[in-house]
Short mmCIF file of C-alpha atoms and ligand atoms in Angstrom, two decimals:
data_model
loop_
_atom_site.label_atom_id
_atom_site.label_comp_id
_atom_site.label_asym_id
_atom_site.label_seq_id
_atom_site.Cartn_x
_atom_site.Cartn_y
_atom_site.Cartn_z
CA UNK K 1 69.93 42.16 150.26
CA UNK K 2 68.47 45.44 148.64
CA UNK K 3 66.97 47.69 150.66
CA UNK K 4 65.41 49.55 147.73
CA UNK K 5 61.84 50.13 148.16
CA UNK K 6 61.73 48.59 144.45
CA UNK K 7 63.12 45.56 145.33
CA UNK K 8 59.99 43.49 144.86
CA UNK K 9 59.48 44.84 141.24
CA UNK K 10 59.83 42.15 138.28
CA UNK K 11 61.35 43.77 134.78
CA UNK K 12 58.50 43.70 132.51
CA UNK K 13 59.08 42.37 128.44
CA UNK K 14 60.22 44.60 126.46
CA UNK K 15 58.35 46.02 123.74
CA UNK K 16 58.57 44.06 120.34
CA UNK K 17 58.39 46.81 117.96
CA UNK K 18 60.74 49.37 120.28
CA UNK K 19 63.38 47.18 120.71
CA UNK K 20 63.82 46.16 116.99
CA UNK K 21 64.78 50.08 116.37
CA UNK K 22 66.85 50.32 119.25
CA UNK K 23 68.43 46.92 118.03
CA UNK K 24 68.56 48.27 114.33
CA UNK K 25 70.09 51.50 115.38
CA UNK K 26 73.01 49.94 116.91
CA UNK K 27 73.92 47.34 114.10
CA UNK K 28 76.61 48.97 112.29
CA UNK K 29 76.46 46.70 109.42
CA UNK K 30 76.07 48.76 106.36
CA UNK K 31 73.45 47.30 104.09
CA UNK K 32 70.99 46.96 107.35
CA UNK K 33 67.31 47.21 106.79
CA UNK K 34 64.48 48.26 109.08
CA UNK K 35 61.19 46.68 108.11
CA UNK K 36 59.93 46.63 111.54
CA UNK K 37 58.19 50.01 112.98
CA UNK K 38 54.99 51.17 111.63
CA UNK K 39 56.54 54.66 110.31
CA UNK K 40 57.60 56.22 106.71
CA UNK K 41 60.63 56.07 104.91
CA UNK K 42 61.88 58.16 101.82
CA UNK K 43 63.14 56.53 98.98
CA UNK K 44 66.37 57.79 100.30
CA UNK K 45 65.52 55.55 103.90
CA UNK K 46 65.07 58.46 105.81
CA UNK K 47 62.20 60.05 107.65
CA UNK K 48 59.83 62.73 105.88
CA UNK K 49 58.52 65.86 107.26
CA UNK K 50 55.57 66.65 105.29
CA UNK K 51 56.51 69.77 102.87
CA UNK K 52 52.81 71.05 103.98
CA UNK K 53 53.50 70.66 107.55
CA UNK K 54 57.06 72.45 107.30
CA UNK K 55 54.68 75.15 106.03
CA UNK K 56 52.06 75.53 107.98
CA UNK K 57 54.96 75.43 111.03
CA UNK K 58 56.74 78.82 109.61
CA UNK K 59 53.10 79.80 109.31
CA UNK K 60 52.60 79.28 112.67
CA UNK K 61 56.01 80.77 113.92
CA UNK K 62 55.57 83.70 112.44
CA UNK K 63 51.79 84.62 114.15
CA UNK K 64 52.38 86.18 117.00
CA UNK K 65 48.57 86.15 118.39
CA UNK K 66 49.02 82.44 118.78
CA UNK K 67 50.02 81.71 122.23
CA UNK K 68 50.66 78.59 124.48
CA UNK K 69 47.49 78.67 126.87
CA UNK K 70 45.95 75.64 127.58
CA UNK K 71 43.56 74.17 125.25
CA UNK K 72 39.76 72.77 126.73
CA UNK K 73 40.10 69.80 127.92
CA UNK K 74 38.56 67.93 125.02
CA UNK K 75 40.65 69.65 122.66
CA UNK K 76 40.87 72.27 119.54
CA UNK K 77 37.36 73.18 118.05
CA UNK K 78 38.37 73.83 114.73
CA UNK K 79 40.72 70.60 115.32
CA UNK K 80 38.23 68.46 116.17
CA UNK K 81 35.40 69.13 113.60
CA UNK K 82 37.91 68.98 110.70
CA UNK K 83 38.74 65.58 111.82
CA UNK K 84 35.09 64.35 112.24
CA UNK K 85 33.95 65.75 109.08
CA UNK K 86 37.42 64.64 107.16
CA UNK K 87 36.08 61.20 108.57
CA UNK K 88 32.56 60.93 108.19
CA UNK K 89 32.74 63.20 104.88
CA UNK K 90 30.73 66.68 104.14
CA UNK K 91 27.63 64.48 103.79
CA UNK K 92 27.15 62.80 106.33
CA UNK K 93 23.87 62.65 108.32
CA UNK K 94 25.24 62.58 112.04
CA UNK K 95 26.99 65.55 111.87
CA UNK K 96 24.01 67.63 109.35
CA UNK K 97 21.65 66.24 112.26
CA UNK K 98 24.32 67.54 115.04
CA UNK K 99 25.07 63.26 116.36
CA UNK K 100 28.76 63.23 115.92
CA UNK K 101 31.26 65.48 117.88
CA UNK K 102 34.50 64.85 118.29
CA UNK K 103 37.62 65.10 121.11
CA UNK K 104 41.04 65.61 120.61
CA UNK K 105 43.10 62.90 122.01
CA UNK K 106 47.01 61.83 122.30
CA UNK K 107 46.96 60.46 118.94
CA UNK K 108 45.48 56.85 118.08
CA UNK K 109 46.47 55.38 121.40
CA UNK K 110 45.29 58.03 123.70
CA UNK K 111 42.06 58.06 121.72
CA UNK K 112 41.52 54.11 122.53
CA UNK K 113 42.59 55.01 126.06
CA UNK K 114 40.41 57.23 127.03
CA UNK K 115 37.20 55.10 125.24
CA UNK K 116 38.30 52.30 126.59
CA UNK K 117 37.82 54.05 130.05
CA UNK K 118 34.45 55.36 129.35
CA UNK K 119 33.17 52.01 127.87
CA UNK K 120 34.66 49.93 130.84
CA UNK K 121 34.04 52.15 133.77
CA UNK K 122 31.30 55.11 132.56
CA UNK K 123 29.30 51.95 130.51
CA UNK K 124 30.29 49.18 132.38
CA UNK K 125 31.21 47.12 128.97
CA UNK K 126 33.05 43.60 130.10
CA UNK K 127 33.72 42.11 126.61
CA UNK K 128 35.57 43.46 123.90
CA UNK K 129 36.87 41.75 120.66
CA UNK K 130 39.57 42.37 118.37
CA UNK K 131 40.95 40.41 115.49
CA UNK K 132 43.09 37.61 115.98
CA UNK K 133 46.03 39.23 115.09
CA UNK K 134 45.70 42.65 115.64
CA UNK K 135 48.32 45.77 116.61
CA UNK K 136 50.03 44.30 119.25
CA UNK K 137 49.02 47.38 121.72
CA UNK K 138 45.28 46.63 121.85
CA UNK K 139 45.39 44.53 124.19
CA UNK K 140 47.41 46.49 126.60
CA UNK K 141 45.54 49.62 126.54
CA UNK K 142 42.30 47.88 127.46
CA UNK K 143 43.18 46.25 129.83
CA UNK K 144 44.72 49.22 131.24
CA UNK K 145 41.26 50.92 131.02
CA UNK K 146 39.71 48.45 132.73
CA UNK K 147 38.33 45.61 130.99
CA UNK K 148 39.21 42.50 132.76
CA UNK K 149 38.70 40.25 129.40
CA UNK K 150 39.81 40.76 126.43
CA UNK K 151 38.27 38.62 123.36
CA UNK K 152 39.34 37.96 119.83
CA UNK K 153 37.39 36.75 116.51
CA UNK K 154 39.12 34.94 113.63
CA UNK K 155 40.67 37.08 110.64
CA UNK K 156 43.54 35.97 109.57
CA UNK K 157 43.83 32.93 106.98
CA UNK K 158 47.23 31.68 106.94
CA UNK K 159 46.63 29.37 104.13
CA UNK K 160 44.83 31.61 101.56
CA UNK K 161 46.82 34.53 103.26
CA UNK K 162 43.85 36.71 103.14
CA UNK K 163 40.70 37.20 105.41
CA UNK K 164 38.90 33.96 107.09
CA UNK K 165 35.33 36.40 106.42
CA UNK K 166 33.57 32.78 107.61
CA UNK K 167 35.40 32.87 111.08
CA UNK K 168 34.68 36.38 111.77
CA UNK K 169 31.11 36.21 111.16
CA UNK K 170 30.93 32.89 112.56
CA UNK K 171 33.07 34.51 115.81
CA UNK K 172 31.19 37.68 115.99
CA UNK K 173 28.10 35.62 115.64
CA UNK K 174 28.90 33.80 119.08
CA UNK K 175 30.00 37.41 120.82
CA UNK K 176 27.21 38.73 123.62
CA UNK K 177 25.60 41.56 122.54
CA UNK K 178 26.78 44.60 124.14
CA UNK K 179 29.81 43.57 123.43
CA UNK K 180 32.46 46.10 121.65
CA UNK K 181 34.10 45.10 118.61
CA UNK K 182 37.17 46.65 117.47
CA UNK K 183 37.32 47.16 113.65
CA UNK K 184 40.45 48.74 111.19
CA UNK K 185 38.92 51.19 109.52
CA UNK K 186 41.22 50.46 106.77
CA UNK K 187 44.99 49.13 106.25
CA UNK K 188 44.28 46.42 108.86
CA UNK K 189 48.05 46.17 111.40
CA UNK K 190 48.91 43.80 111.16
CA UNK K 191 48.07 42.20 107.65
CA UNK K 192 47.52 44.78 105.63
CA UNK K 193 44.20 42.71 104.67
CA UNK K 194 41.40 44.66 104.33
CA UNK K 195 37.36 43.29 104.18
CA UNK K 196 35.99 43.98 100.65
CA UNK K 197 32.64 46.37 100.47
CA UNK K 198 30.46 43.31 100.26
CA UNK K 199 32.53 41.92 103.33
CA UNK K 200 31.68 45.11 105.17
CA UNK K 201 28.28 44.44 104.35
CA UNK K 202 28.49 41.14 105.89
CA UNK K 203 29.99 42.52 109.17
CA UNK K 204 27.71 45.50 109.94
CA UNK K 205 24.75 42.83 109.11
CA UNK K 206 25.81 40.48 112.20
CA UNK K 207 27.08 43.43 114.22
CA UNK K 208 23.27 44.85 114.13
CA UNK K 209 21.63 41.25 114.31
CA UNK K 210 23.48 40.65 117.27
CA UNK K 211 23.74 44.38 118.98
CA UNK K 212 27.14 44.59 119.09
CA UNK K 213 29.29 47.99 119.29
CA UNK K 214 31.16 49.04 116.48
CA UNK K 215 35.02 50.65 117.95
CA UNK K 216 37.20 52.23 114.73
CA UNK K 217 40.44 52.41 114.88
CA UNK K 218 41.36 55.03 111.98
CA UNK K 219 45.14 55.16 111.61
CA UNK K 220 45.72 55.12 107.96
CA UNK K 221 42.85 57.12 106.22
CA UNK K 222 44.34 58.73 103.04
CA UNK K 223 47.38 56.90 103.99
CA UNK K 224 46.65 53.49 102.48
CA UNK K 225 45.18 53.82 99.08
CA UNK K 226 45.85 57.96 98.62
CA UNK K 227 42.06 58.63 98.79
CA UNK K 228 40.73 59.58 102.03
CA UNK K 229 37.16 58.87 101.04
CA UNK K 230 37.61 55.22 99.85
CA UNK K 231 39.53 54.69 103.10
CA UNK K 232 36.57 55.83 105.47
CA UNK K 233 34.28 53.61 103.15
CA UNK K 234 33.34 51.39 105.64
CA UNK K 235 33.19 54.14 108.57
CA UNK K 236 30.48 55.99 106.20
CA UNK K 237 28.97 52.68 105.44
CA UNK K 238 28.14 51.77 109.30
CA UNK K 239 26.90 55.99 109.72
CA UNK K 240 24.76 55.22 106.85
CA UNK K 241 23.47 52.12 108.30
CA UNK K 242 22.00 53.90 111.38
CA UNK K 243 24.68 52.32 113.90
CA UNK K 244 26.00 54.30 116.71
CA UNK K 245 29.67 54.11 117.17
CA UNK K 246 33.17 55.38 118.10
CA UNK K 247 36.37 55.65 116.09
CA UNK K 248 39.72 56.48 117.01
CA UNK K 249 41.78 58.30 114.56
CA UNK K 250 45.32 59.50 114.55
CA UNK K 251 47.40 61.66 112.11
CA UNK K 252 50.46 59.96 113.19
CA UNK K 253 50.46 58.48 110.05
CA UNK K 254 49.03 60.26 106.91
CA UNK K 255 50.80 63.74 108.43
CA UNK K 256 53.52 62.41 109.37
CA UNK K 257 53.15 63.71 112.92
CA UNK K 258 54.02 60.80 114.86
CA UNK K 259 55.68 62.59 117.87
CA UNK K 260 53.35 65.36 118.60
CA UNK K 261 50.61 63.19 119.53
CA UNK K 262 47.55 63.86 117.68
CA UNK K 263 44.15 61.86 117.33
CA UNK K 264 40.34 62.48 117.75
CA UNK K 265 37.83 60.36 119.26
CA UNK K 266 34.66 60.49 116.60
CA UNK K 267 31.42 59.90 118.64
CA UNK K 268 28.37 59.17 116.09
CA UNK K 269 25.24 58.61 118.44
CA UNK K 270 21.55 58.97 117.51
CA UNK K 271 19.89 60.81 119.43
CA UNK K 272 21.74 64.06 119.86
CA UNK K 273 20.45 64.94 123.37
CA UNK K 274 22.83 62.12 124.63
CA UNK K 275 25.69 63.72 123.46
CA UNK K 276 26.81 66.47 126.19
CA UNK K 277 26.15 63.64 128.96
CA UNK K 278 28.95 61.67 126.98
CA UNK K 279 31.34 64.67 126.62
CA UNK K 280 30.43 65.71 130.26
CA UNK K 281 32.24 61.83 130.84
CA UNK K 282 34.95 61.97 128.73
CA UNK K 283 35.70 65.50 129.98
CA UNK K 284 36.01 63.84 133.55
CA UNK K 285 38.38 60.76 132.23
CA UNK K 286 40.53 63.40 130.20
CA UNK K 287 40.88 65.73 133.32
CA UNK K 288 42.18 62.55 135.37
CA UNK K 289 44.27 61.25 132.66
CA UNK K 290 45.94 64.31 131.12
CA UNK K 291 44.44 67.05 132.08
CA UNK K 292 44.48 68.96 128.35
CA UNK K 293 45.52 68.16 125.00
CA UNK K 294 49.09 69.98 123.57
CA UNK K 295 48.58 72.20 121.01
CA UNK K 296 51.13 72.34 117.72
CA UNK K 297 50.04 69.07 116.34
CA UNK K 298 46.22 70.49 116.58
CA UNK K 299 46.51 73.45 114.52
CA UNK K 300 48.75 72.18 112.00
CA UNK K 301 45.84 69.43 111.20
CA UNK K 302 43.12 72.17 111.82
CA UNK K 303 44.72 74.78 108.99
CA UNK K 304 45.74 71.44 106.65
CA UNK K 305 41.89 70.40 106.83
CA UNK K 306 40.47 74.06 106.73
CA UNK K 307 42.14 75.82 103.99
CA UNK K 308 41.53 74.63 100.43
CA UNK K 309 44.94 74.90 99.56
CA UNK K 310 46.66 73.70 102.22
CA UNK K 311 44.41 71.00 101.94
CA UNK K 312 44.85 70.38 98.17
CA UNK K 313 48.95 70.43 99.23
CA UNK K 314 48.34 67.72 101.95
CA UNK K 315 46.18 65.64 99.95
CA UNK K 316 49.13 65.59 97.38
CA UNK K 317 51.89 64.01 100.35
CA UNK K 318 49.67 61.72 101.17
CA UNK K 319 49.34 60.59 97.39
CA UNK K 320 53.03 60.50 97.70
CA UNK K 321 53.42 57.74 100.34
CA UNK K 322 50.53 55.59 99.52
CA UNK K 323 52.24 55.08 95.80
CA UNK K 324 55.92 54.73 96.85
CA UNK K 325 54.66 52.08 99.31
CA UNK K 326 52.16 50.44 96.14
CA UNK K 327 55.61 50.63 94.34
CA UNK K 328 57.43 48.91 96.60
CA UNK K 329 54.77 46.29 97.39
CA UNK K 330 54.77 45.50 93.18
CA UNK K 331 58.89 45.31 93.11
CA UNK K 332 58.98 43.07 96.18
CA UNK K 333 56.70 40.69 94.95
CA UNK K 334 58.20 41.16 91.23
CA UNK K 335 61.57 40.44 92.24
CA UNK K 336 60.46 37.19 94.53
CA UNK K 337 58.92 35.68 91.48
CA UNK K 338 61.70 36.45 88.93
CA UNK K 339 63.64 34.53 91.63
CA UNK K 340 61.62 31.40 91.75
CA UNK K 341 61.24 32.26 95.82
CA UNK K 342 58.96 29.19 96.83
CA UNK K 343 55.57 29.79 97.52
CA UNK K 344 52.77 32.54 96.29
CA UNK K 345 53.60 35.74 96.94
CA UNK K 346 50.48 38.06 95.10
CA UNK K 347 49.64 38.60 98.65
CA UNK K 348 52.30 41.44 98.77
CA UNK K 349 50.15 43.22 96.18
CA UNK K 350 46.89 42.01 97.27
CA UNK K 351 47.22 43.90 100.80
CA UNK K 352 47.39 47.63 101.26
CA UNK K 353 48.63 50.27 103.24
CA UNK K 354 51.91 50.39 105.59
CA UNK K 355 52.68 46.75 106.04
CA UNK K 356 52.59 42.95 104.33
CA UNK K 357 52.03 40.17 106.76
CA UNK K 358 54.44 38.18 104.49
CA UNK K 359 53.71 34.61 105.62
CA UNK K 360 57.65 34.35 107.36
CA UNK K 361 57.54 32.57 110.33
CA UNK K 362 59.76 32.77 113.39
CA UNK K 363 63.09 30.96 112.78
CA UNK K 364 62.73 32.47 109.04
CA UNK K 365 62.66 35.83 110.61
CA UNK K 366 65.06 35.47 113.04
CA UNK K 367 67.59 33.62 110.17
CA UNK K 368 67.15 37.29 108.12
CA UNK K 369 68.01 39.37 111.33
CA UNK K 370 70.78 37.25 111.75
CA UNK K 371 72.22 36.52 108.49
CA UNK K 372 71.29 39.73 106.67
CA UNK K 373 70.52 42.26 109.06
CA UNK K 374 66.79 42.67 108.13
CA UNK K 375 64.86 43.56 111.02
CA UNK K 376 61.23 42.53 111.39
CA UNK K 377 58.36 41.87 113.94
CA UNK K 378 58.18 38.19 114.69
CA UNK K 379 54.53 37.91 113.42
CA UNK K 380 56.46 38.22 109.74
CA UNK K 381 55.10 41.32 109.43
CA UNK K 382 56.84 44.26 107.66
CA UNK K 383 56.74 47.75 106.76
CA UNK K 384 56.83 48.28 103.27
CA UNK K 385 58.32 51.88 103.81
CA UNK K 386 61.17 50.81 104.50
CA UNK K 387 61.61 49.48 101.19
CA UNK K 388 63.43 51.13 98.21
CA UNK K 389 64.76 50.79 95.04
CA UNK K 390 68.07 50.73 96.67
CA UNK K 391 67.25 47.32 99.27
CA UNK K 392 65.14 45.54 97.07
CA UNK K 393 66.87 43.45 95.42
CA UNK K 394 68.90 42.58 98.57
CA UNK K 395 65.74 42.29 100.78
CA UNK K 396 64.30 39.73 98.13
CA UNK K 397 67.27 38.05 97.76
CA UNK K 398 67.61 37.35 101.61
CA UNK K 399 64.15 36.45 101.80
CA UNK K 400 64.65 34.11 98.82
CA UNK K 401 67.53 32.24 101.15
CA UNK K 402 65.76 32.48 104.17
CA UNK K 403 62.60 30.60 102.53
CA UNK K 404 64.65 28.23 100.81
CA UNK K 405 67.34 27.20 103.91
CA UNK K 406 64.76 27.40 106.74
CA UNK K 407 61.52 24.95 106.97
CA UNK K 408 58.30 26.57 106.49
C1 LMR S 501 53.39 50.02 114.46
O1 LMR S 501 52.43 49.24 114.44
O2 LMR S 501 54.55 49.68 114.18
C2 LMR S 501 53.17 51.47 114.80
O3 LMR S 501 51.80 51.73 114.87
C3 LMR S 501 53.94 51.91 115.98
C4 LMR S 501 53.42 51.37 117.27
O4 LMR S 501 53.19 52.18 118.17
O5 LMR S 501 53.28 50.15 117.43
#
């Protein structure tokens, strides 16, 4: 009998997306291929430092009046403005009119952490809705924060392997108003489906009928198309319709900083005098979470977003991933159809951003990790960095077999 006072604790499940990578890293067949986490790949399979942010690093070695004080508790200044204004663009009315702030966070996640704490305990919010599917960590991190219920609205057609608009309208139609609705800002994660403009349209004309909250979660702006103004479209699009809102971005992604943590929390309100009562809040659930933000990740976005130059050099890496991955996207789906792979695959080419929700299902999956050493999330989704010229034709080829020998 133990006598540890941990006896009583169950082992939780692992995490999905964690444990492919660990299980990738150990296969030591050669022609292995990681399609599983969310993060870039070279043509050459390997990670990228962005050539701007190796810059703006030496940069940053070399000043000796920077120093390693803490930050305020909701962040960098000229962090945070950058990344409001980078998302809500140089026009926009909220921040002209002094309505939108924002708070450096711990990345993405942190960012969703700490709203979810302020909606659930500081606004006493009960429902909240994502789409059904959605990044698998949603639902974890609010529950975390407090929400005892957690909600999703219909998105995903598996069929026409695009988006069910008639469920989500019809879903968010039937939510209670109050309630907080989570929304991809763009490159939806899973699918890589994204509403069209007149689909936004649609959505922000229900979420205002029916008083529900608009929650962003920005983690691919610039990212997925290479234009960081056509992927805040439908961010601008709800500012310009007069909603009030929140959005969670992180610069995991489109710097390439996925380690150092770095998001902002964009609060868009309308009537400005409400706005240091919120911070004073979030300032509380920041100090009890974290204390302070860290600091490297901050500046490197602050000078990339500041400086005209840096920011023309950023803008060009992020022009660099988005078409390597609409490269890869086109010779997937080429190669599937010069190989007679069963089944419509213009889907590949039809979604955008980091990942294709390829239609695979579970024992089809499974049959590629096993037979072929191709590693993706059971969902069928995968990340099209980590295709290149090199795997493609043995990627295809394996998926080829795999649809072919395993039932759909
Ligand atoms: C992903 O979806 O693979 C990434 O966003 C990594 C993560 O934390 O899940």
């Amino acid at each position: 009998m133990s006598t540890s006072k941990f006896s009583t604790v169950e082992a939780g499940p692992p995490i999905e997306v964690f444990a492919l990578t660990q299980a990738f890293t150990s296969d030591t067949f050669e022609k292995k291929v990681n399609l599983g986490v969310g993060a870039y790949r070279t043509e050459q399979s390997t990670p990228w430092v962005l050539p701007i942010v190796r810059k703006l690093e030496a940069v940053m070695a070399a000043d000796t009046t920077l120093n390693k004080e803490y930050l305020p508790v909701l962040g960098l200044p000229a962090f945070a403005q950058a990344a409001t204004k980078m998302l809500l663009g140089p026009e926009s009315k909220a921040i002209l009119e002094g309505r939108a702030v924002g708070v450096q966070s711990l990345s993405g996640t942190g960012a969703l952490r700490v709203v979810g704490e302020f909606f659930a305990k500081t606004l006493g919010a009960t429902m909240i809705y994502s789409s059904d599917p959605t990044w698998e960590n949603h639902r974890l991190v609010f529950l975390n924060a407090g929400f005892t219920t957690y909600s999703s609205y219909a998105y995903w057609d598996p069929v026409k392997k695009a988006l069910n608009i008639e469920g989500m309208l019809a879903d968010l139609n039937a939510a209670p108003p109050n309630s907080i609705i989570i929304l991809h800002a763009c490159a939806h994660n899973p699918t890589g489906v994204d509403p069209t403009q007149d689909e936004w349209k649609q959505i922000a004309k229900v979420m205002k009928e029916k008083k529900l909250f608009p929650l962003f979660d920005s983690a691919y702006q610039g990212f997925a198309s290479g234009d960081l103004d056509a992927d805040a479209w439908a961010v601008r699009y709800f500012e310009q319709e007069g909603f009030e809102f929140l959005c969670c971005q992180s610069f995991a992604k489109n710097f390439g900083l996925y380690n150092e943590r770095i998001g902002n929390i964009t609060i868009v309100t309308n009537d400005k005098d409400t706005l240091p009562k919120v911070l004073s809040q979030i300032t509380l659930i920041i100090r009890g979470m974290y204390s302070n933000p860290p600091q490297h990740g901050g500046r490197i976005v602050a000078m990339a977003l500041n400086d005209p130059e840096y920011f023309a050099e950023w803008k060009g890496c992020i022009q660099t991933m988005a078409g390597r991955i609409k490269k890869m996207r086109a010779g997937l789906k080429e190669r599937l159809e010069k190989l007679g792979t069963p089944g419509d695959w213009g889907h590949v080419t039809r979604q955008i951003g980091m990942f294709s929700y390829t239609g695979l299902n579970v024992p089809q999956v499974e049959y590629l990790r096993t037979n072929y050493h191709i590693y993706m999330l059971k969902s069928g989704r995968i990340n099209i960095c980590g295709l290149t010229e090199a795997n493609l034709d043995y990627v295809a080829a394996s998926i080829d077999d795999a649809v072919r020998k395993v039932p759909a």
